[in-house]
Coordinates of C-alpha atoms and ligand atoms in Angstrom, one line a residue:
M468 CA 114.0 69.5 96.8
L469 CA 113.2 72.8 97.5
D470 CA 110.1 72.8 95.5
V471 CA 108.1 70.5 97.7
L472 CA 109.4 72.3 100.8
S473 CA 108.5 75.7 99.4
Y474 CA 104.9 74.3 98.5
L475 CA 104.4 73.1 102.1
M476 CA 106.0 76.2 103.6
D477 CA 103.6 78.5 101.6
R478 CA 100.8 76.7 103.2
P479 CA 101.5 76.8 107.0
G480 CA 99.0 74.8 109.1
S481 CA 97.1 73.4 106.1
W482 CA 96.9 69.9 104.6
V483 CA 97.9 69.6 101.2
S484 CA 97.0 66.6 99.1
G485 CA 100.0 64.7 97.3
E486 CA 98.1 64.7 94.2
E487 CA 97.6 68.4 94.0
M488 CA 101.2 69.1 94.8
A489 CA 102.6 66.4 92.4
S490 CA 100.5 68.1 89.6
S491 CA 101.4 71.5 90.6
L492 CA 104.9 70.7 90.6
G493 CA 104.8 68.7 87.5
I494 CA 106.3 65.5 89.4
S495 CA 105.1 62.0 90.0
R496 CA 103.3 61.2 93.4
A497 CA 106.2 58.9 94.0
A498 CA 108.5 61.6 93.7
V499 CA 106.6 63.8 96.1
W500 CA 106.8 61.1 98.7
K501 CA 110.5 60.6 98.2
Q502 CA 111.2 64.2 98.7
I503 CA 109.0 64.1 101.8
Q504 CA 111.1 61.3 103.2
I505 CA 114.4 63.2 102.5
L506 CA 112.9 66.3 104.4
R507 CA 112.0 64.1 107.4
S508 CA 115.4 62.7 107.5
R509 CA 116.6 66.3 107.6
G510 CA 114.5 66.9 110.7
Y511 CA 111.3 68.5 109.1
S512 CA 108.2 67.1 111.0
I513 CA 105.7 66.4 108.2
L514 CA 102.4 64.8 109.1
S515 CA 100.7 62.5 106.5
S516 CA 97.4 60.9 106.2
T517 CA 96.1 58.9 103.4
R518 CA 92.9 61.0 103.2
K519 CA 94.3 64.6 103.7
G520 CA 97.8 64.6 102.4
Y521 CA 100.7 66.3 103.9
L522 CA 101.0 68.9 106.7
L523 CA 104.2 70.6 107.4
A524 CA 104.1 70.6 111.3
Q525 CA 107.7 71.9 112.1
V526 CA 110.7 73.3 110.3
P527 CA 114.0 72.3 111.9
D528 CA 116.3 75.2 112.3
I529 CA 119.7 73.8 111.2
L530 CA 122.5 75.0 109.1
D531 CA 124.4 72.1 107.9
R532 CA 127.3 72.5 105.5
R533 CA 126.8 69.6 103.5
S534 CA 123.1 70.2 103.1
I535 CA 123.6 73.7 101.8
T536 CA 126.4 72.6 99.5
R537 CA 124.0 70.1 98.1
A538 CA 121.0 72.5 97.8
L539 CA 123.3 75.3 96.0
E540 CA 122.3 76.6 92.8
T541 CA 125.4 78.8 91.9
G542 CA 128.3 78.5 89.8
Y543 CA 131.0 79.8 92.2
L544 CA 129.3 81.6 95.1
G545 CA 129.3 79.5 98.3
R546 CA 131.1 76.6 96.5
E547 CA 133.7 76.9 99.0
L548 CA 131.8 77.1 102.3
H549 CA 133.5 77.5 105.7
Y550 CA 131.1 77.0 108.7
Q551 CA 131.8 77.6 112.5
S552 CA 129.0 77.2 115.3
E553 CA 130.5 80.4 116.9
T554 CA 132.9 83.1 115.8
S555 CA 133.7 86.6 116.8
S556 CA 132.6 87.9 113.5
T557 CA 132.3 86.0 110.0
N558 CA 134.2 89.1 108.5
D559 CA 137.0 88.4 110.7
L560 CA 136.8 84.6 110.0
A561 CA 136.8 85.5 106.3
R562 CA 139.9 87.7 106.5
S563 CA 141.7 84.9 108.4
V564 CA 140.9 82.3 105.5
V565 CA 141.3 84.8 102.5
G566 CA 144.8 83.8 101.5
S567 CA 144.0 80.4 100.4
A568 CA 140.0 81.1 99.8
R569 CA 138.7 81.1 96.2
N570 CA 136.7 83.9 94.9
G571 CA 133.2 83.3 95.9
A572 CA 133.9 81.5 99.2
V573 CA 131.3 81.9 101.9
V574 CA 131.8 81.9 105.8
L575 CA 128.9 81.1 108.0
S576 CA 128.1 81.0 111.7
E577 CA 125.3 80.3 114.2
I578 CA 126.4 82.9 116.7
Q579 CA 128.8 86.0 116.4
T580 CA 130.2 87.1 119.7
S581 CA 131.5 90.2 118.3
G582 CA 129.4 91.2 115.3
R583 CA 129.8 94.6 114.1
G584 CA 128.2 97.1 111.9
R585 CA 129.8 100.0 110.3
L586 CA 132.3 102.5 112.2
G587 CA 132.8 99.8 114.8
R588 CA 129.2 99.7 115.8
E589 CA 127.8 96.5 117.7
W590 CA 125.7 94.1 115.7
L591 CA 123.7 91.7 117.7
S592 CA 124.0 88.2 116.5
P593 CA 122.3 85.5 118.7
R594 CA 121.5 81.9 117.4
G595 CA 118.7 82.0 114.9
G596 CA 120.0 84.6 112.5
V597 CA 122.1 84.3 109.3
W598 CA 125.6 85.9 109.7
M599 CA 127.6 85.3 106.7
S600 CA 130.7 86.8 104.6
L601 CA 131.2 86.3 101.1
I602 CA 134.9 86.6 100.0
L603 CA 135.2 88.3 96.6
K604 CA 138.3 88.8 94.4
P605 CA 137.1 90.8 91.7
N606 CA 139.1 92.5 89.0
L607 CA 138.3 96.0 89.9
P608 CA 139.7 99.3 91.0
P609 CA 139.1 100.0 94.6
A610 CA 136.9 103.2 93.8
L611 CA 134.5 101.0 92.2
A612 CA 134.1 98.7 95.3
P613 CA 130.7 100.3 96.5
R614 CA 129.2 98.7 93.2
I615 CA 129.5 95.4 95.0
N616 CA 127.7 96.7 98.0
M617 CA 124.7 97.9 95.7
A618 CA 124.7 94.7 93.9
V619 CA 124.4 92.6 97.0
G620 CA 122.0 94.8 98.5
V621 CA 119.5 94.5 95.5
A622 CA 120.2 90.7 95.8
L623 CA 119.1 90.5 99.4
A624 CA 116.0 92.8 98.7
R625 CA 115.0 90.6 95.9
T626 CA 115.5 87.4 98.0
L627 CA 113.1 88.6 100.8
S628 CA 110.5 89.8 98.7
E629 CA 110.3 86.9 96.4
L630 CA 110.8 84.4 98.9
Y631 CA 108.4 85.7 101.6
G632 CA 106.2 88.2 99.8
L633 CA 107.6 91.0 102.1
Q634 CA 107.7 94.6 101.4
V635 CA 111.4 95.4 102.0
G636 CA 113.0 98.7 101.1
I637 CA 116.8 99.5 100.7
K638 CA 117.7 102.3 103.0
W639 CA 120.9 104.0 101.7
P640 CA 123.2 102.8 101.8
N641 CA 122.6 99.3 102.5
D642 CA 120.1 98.5 105.3
L643 CA 117.1 96.5 104.4
L644 CA 113.9 97.7 106.1
V645 CA 110.5 96.3 106.5
G646 CA 108.3 99.4 107.3
E647 CA 110.7 101.5 109.1
K648 CA 112.4 98.5 111.0
K649 CA 115.7 97.0 110.0
V650 CA 115.8 93.4 109.1
C651 CA 119.3 93.1 107.4
G652 CA 122.4 94.9 107.4
I653 CA 125.6 94.7 105.2
L654 CA 129.1 95.5 106.0
T655 CA 131.6 95.5 103.3
E656 CA 135.3 95.8 104.1
I657 CA 138.0 95.9 101.5
S658 CA 141.9 95.2 101.0
A659 CA 143.5 97.2 98.3
E660 CA 146.5 98.7 96.9
M661 CA 146.5 102.1 95.0
D662 CA 144.9 100.6 91.8
R663 CA 144.0 97.2 92.7
L664 CA 141.5 95.4 95.0
N665 CA 143.0 92.3 96.7
Y666 CA 139.8 91.3 98.1
V667 CA 136.5 92.4 99.4
V668 CA 134.5 90.9 102.3
V669 CA 130.8 91.4 102.2
G670 CA 129.2 90.7 105.6
V671 CA 125.6 89.9 105.5
G672 CA 123.4 89.8 108.6
I673 CA 119.9 88.7 108.3
N674 CA 117.6 88.6 111.3
A675 CA 115.8 85.4 110.4
N676 CA 114.4 83.3 113.3
L677 CA 114.8 85.9 116.1
D678 CA 112.1 86.8 118.4
G679 CA 111.3 90.3 119.8
G680 CA 113.7 89.5 122.9
A681 CA 116.5 89.3 120.6
F682 CA 117.2 93.0 120.4
P683 CA 117.0 94.5 123.7
G684 CA 116.9 98.4 123.4
L685 CA 116.7 98.4 119.6
W686 CA 113.2 99.7 118.9
N687 CA 113.7 99.8 115.1
A688 CA 114.9 96.2 114.6
T689 CA 112.8 93.4 113.4
S690 CA 113.0 89.7 112.2
L691 CA 111.6 87.6 109.3
Q692 CA 110.1 85.5 112.2
Q693 CA 108.3 88.6 113.7
E694 CA 107.1 90.0 110.4
L695 CA 105.9 86.6 109.0
G696 CA 104.7 85.1 112.2
R697 CA 106.5 81.8 111.4
R698 CA 109.9 80.4 111.4
V699 CA 111.8 80.2 107.8
S700 CA 114.2 77.7 106.4
R701 CA 117.6 79.5 107.0
E702 CA 119.0 77.1 104.4
E703 CA 116.4 77.9 101.9
L704 CA 117.2 81.6 102.5
I705 CA 120.9 81.3 102.1
V706 CA 120.5 79.1 99.0
R707 CA 118.3 81.6 97.3
F708 CA 120.3 84.6 98.5
L709 CA 123.6 83.3 97.1
K710 CA 121.8 82.5 93.8
E711 CA 120.6 86.2 93.5
A712 CA 123.8 87.6 94.6
E713 CA 125.7 85.6 91.9
R714 CA 123.1 87.0 89.5
S715 CA 123.5 90.6 90.4
L716 CA 127.3 90.3 90.7
E717 CA 127.2 89.3 87.0
D718 CA 124.8 92.1 86.1
M719 CA 127.2 94.5 88.0
T720 CA 129.9 93.8 85.3
S721 CA 127.6 93.3 82.4
D722 CA 124.8 95.9 82.8
L723 CA 125.6 97.8 86.0
E724 CA 122.6 100.4 84.9
K725 CA 120.2 97.4 85.4
V726 CA 121.5 97.1 89.0
R727 CA 121.2 100.7 89.8
Q728 CA 117.7 100.9 88.4
E729 CA 116.6 97.9 90.5
W730 CA 118.2 99.6 93.5
C731 CA 116.2 102.9 92.8
L732 CA 113.1 100.8 92.4
R733 CA 113.5 98.7 95.7
S734 CA 114.7 101.8 97.7
S735 CA 112.8 103.3 100.5
T736 CA 115.1 106.4 100.6
L737 CA 114.5 107.9 97.3
N738 CA 112.0 110.8 97.2
R739 CA 112.3 111.2 101.1
L740 CA 113.4 114.0 103.2
V741 CA 116.6 112.7 104.7
R742 CA 119.3 113.9 107.0
I743 CA 122.8 112.6 106.3
E744 CA 125.2 112.6 108.9
L745 CA 128.9 113.1 107.5
A746 CA 132.0 113.3 109.3
G747 CA 131.7 116.8 111.0
E748 CA 128.6 117.8 108.7
E749 CA 125.1 117.3 108.6
L750 CA 122.9 117.5 105.4
V751 CA 119.2 117.7 105.0
G752 CA 117.5 117.4 101.6
T753 CA 115.4 115.2 99.4
A754 CA 117.0 112.0 98.2
R755 CA 116.7 112.2 94.5
S756 CA 118.6 109.3 93.0
I757 CA 121.7 107.1 93.4
D758 CA 124.6 107.1 90.6
Q759 CA 126.4 104.3 89.4
E760 CA 128.9 104.2 92.1
G761 CA 126.3 104.1 94.7
A762 CA 126.6 107.7 95.9
L763 CA 123.3 109.2 97.1
L764 CA 122.2 112.6 95.2
I765 CA 120.5 114.9 97.5
E766 CA 118.6 117.9 96.6
T767 CA 119.2 120.5 99.4
E768 CA 116.6 122.8 100.7
E769 CA 118.4 125.7 98.9
G770 CA 117.9 123.8 95.7
T771 CA 121.5 122.6 95.1
M772 CA 122.5 119.0 94.3
R773 CA 124.8 117.3 96.7
R774 CA 126.7 113.8 96.0
V775 CA 127.3 111.8 99.0
L776 CA 129.4 108.8 98.8
A777 CA 129.2 107.7 102.5
G778 CA 127.6 108.5 105.8
D779 CA 124.4 107.8 108.0
C780 CA 121.1 108.4 106.5
I781 CA 118.0 109.1 108.6
H782 CA 114.7 109.1 106.9
L783 CA 112.7 112.2 108.0
R784 CA 109.4 111.9 106.2
P785 CA 108.0 110.8 103.1
V786 CA 107.8 113.4 100.3
K787 CA 104.4 114.2 99.0
R788 CA 103.6 112.9 95.3
D789 CA 103.6 116.4 93.8
D790 CA 106.9 117.1 95.5
Q791 CA 108.7 114.0 93.9
G792 CA 111.5 114.4 91.4
R793 CA 112.2 111.9 88.5
Ligands
LIG1148 C1 125.2 97.4 109.5 O1 125.8 98.4 110.2 O2 123.9 97.5 109.4 C2 126.0 96.1 109.0 C3 125.7 95.1 109.9 C4 126.5 94.0 109.2 C5 126.4 92.6 110.1 C6 127.1 91.4 109.4 S1 126.7 89.8 110.1 C7 127.9 89.1 109.2 C8 129.1 90.2 109.2 N1 130.0 90.0 110.4 C9 130.0 90.9 111.0 O3 130.6 91.2 112.1 N2 129.1 92.0 110.6 C10 128.4 91.7 109.3 P1 125.3 99.7 110.8 O4 124.6 100.4 109.5 O5 126.3 100.6 111.3 O6 124.2 99.4 111.7 C11 124.6 99.0 113.2 C12 123.4 99.5 114.0 O7 122.2 98.5 113.9 C13 123.7 99.4 115.6 O8 124.4 100.6 116.0 C14 122.5 99.1 116.2 O9 121.7 100.3 116.4 C15 121.7 98.4 115.1 N3 121.7 96.9 115.2 C16 122.5 96.0 116.0 N4 122.3 94.7 115.8 C17 121.1 94.9 115.0 C18 120.4 93.8 114.5 N5 120.7 92.3 114.9 N6 119.3 93.9 113.7 C19 118.9 95.3 113.5 N7 119.7 96.3 114.0 C20 120.8 96.0 114.7

């Protein structure tokens, strides 16, 4: 299903011949036609002409629980899906259902009225974005929860770059930037006993189909729509992200080093001069690496290495090539 849709979406404003599409996708022309009919029934406006083929004229911006469930490509992530058109925060909604929820349940909402960031900061969540929370019940000690954050950040960066060809960078600990502008934020909240995690709620906010007016007063926020010059299918985005997140979470248990290395590759923080704001302290230095617990390793201006587990990070300037560490 997603194949014909992706094919048309990759060619915005262009006519695509049915024959060309069928042969590129390795399916029959009748199968293409059938998929076009299904897409139309879901609200996609697709023009057809016997001479020119098909043209995707308009993408509906709907989140339909059943349609997402049908499109899912995961084993467990998102197989239990909760949807509300409006909620205070999907992280709160997730916590209210966590008792009976299965590992991998996902909570989605069109609008959040009290979306939040870290340290109680406000997260603007108007209609058009993807506001979702993953409920995970992993068998991990609480100290290793930041690994989940790292795995989800990597999955999100991979999704945006593979689906849209965007140059996204992960800013430590877990913002996704296009250039220097924030397009996604992640808020991971845990419930734990001394030696055991009860559950983890990973809140993921993606500024998808939002225009410039969506972020009054925020000069450093952007959206997929603004960056791509077109709207995206949020359903396709969610389905792909859940698939990538499941893969990264699996890697996290079988090959954590792979996740760490991918984080480093996709990071826009490493090899930069940064200022880290910790409770009651400020640290300036060059970000050299992150370790397997997601802690940032900073080389201070005095030449000592500092390990920072949590804090706010401000990018100061890129470091010159000859200044780079390994
Ligand atoms: C974050 O916090 O970046 C985590 C955001 C997590 C949002 C998701 S949505 C689903 C789930 N439910 C929730 O209630 N939250 C999660 P932080 O690093 O603290 O960044 C917050 C700062 O980002 C704010 O103080 C603003 O400056 C800025 N900001 C607010 N809304 C934004 C938006 N939509 N896009 C980009 N930046 C925004």
